[in-house]
Structure formats: structure tokens, C-alpha cells
Amino acid sequence: MIQSPQSFVVSEECRKAAWQNGYRRALGEAEGWARYGSTTAKGTVWFAAAGHDGPWFLALDHLGIVEELNLPKADVPGPGLVRYAFPNLTALYAVMPRVYQLGVTLPDGPLEEFRAAVANLPKSTEAERLVIQRIGQDIFRDRLMTYWQGRCPLTGITDPALLRASHIIPWKDCATDSERLDVHNGLLLSALWDAAFDRGLVTFDEEGLPQFSPKLSETARAELRWQSPIPLTDKHRARLVWHRTEAFEDIEP
């Protein structure tokens, strides 16, 4: 089923699929699978095809990406943890931006960037520690923008100036930098939703549906418009348990 070795056309199409989606380190070909890596995204990707008309195949070795893609797996032998089949290049290209986004944002990419950024900075005074915190929060926001594809999942708002990186477990309550910078500890919310979430006036259930505090006025509830629930992973849900029990104001004023 897999063309091996790859023809010139298949090889070029694999190279373009990798190059145009952030995987620009050619790591060779074996048994018809062309392997590529990235200097910014975690994990390795492999491309193959049955011929220049397809079908096309993608293999991944990053467990976090595999879990979040949640795509049907192809029953074909090859490298990586799983393989996927696509009828044409259009279908393959449709999934590759998300593969790269997840490779960039999932642990420990943000943590490594943060450690490199603050490695030589002083940390002895409160002002210096605040500078380091700000660097971490900027990295966290940047990665959340990538993870959530630049939009508030509740409202669909895409204006960067109106979007906030909302920690589920606040920075000060996290035990480690790894937890502070984990994208599963964050939601990208529009400013009004962020304010309500940060103050415990709204939280989210296991299905990503909003739950409103009795302390929130009817007028405020009416202004908190939303289109669809937040798509959550189990890692988000685990942290939202903390938010519902520790931050959410569920008692009548």
C-alpha cells in the first residue's frame, strides 16, 4: 500500500506538506515514510502515500497530539504511535495546522521557553520576581492564543485586544512553573467572561457549559452571551474541579 521508495512527486508533496506547516527539518526516508521535525514544535511527523493520487498517510509520535486530534486511525504499518489516512492532499493539509499548533503548545514547550527566557534574570527582589511572572504570563497568553486558534470558544470573538489568557488555577496557587504554563490550565476568554471567571462569578461544568453564581446580577448574566460550550479535554476538566470548589462563588449573597 505504501509506495517505497517514494517517487519524486510523492517526495515533493510530502516535503511541501511538512515545510508549509512548520516541520522543516528533513530527517530522511525509510520504507516509504518521509520523516520531519521542527525546531519549535514537539514530536516528529512522517508522511507517505500509495501514489501521487493518494491516499496519503500521516504518522505521529507525540501522545498529547494524538489524544487531542482524536482522529480515526488507519490500519497500516509504519512508524510513530499511530497512522492516519487521507483520501487527498486537501484533507491532509486540513489537519496539519492543528498538529503544529498542538506540537508548539503542549507541555513542555511553554515551560522550556520560559526557563530559557528567565535563566539569567535576577530573582532576589519582589520587583524582579514580578518581571519574571510577567514574562511567564506573556508566554502563557501566546501559547493559549495558538492552542485556542485565536478565538474565544464561548463567543467566537477573535479580536486579540478583547481576549484574555484565563488561568483555571491561578498563577499564585500553582505549585510549579510547569502547572502555571500548562495550556490545559488556561482558557482563552473574551474580556467580560474572563472578569467573571477570574472573580468566581462563573465556572464551567464537565461539558464546558457555563454555571453562573447567584451573586451575578440578571443584567450581567444577560450580557454574558455565548454561542457554544467550551470544548474540554480531561486535563481541563481536572483543573475545573479546583475552580468549582475553590474559586466559584456559589453561595447566595
CSV table of C-alpha atoms in Angstrom, one decimal, residues 104-106 108-119 121 131-147 165 167 171 177 180-183 188:
chain,number,residue,atom,x,y,z
A,104,VAL,CA,4.0,24.1,19.9
A,105,THR,CA,1.7,24.5,22.8
A,106,LEU,CA,1.5,21.1,24.6
A,108,ASP,CA,6.7,21.1,27.9
A,109,GLY,CA,7.1,23.7,25.1
A,110,PRO,CA,5.9,26.8,27.1
A,111,LEU,CA,7.9,25.7,30.1
A,112,GLU,CA,11.1,25.3,28.1
A,113,GLU,CA,10.7,28.7,26.5
A,114,PHE,CA,10.0,30.3,29.9
A,115,ARG,CA,13.1,28.7,31.5
A,116,ALA,CA,15.3,29.9,28.7
A,117,ALA,CA,13.9,33.4,28.9
A,118,VAL,CA,14.4,33.9,32.6
A,119,ALA,CA,17.6,31.7,33.1
A,121,LEU,CA,17.5,37.1,35.2
A,131,VAL,CA,9.2,40.8,35.9
A,132,ILE,CA,9.7,37.0,35.7
A,133,GLN,CA,6.0,36.4,36.4
A,134,ARG,CA,5.1,38.9,33.6
A,135,ILE,CA,7.4,37.0,31.1
A,136,GLY,CA,5.7,33.7,32.1
A,137,GLN,CA,2.2,35.2,31.7
A,138,ASP,CA,3.1,36.6,28.3
A,139,ILE,CA,4.4,33.2,27.1
A,140,PHE,CA,1.2,31.6,28.5
A,141,ARG,CA,-1.0,34.0,26.7
A,142,ASP,CA,0.9,33.5,23.4
A,143,ARG,CA,0.5,29.7,23.7
A,144,LEU,CA,-3.1,29.9,24.6
A,145,MET,CA,-3.7,32.1,21.5
A,146,THR,CA,-2.2,29.3,19.5
A,147,TYR,CA,-4.0,26.5,21.3
A,165,ALA,CA,-5.5,34.3,29.0
A,167,HIS,CA,-5.8,30.7,34.3
A,171,TRP,CA,-0.7,31.6,38.9
A,177,ASP,CA,6.0,26.6,36.8
A,180,ARG,CA,1.5,27.7,35.6
A,181,LEU,CA,2.4,27.4,32.0
A,182,ASP,CA,0.4,24.3,31.0
A,183,VAL,CA,-2.1,25.3,28.3
A,188,LEU,CA,-8.9,32.0,26.1
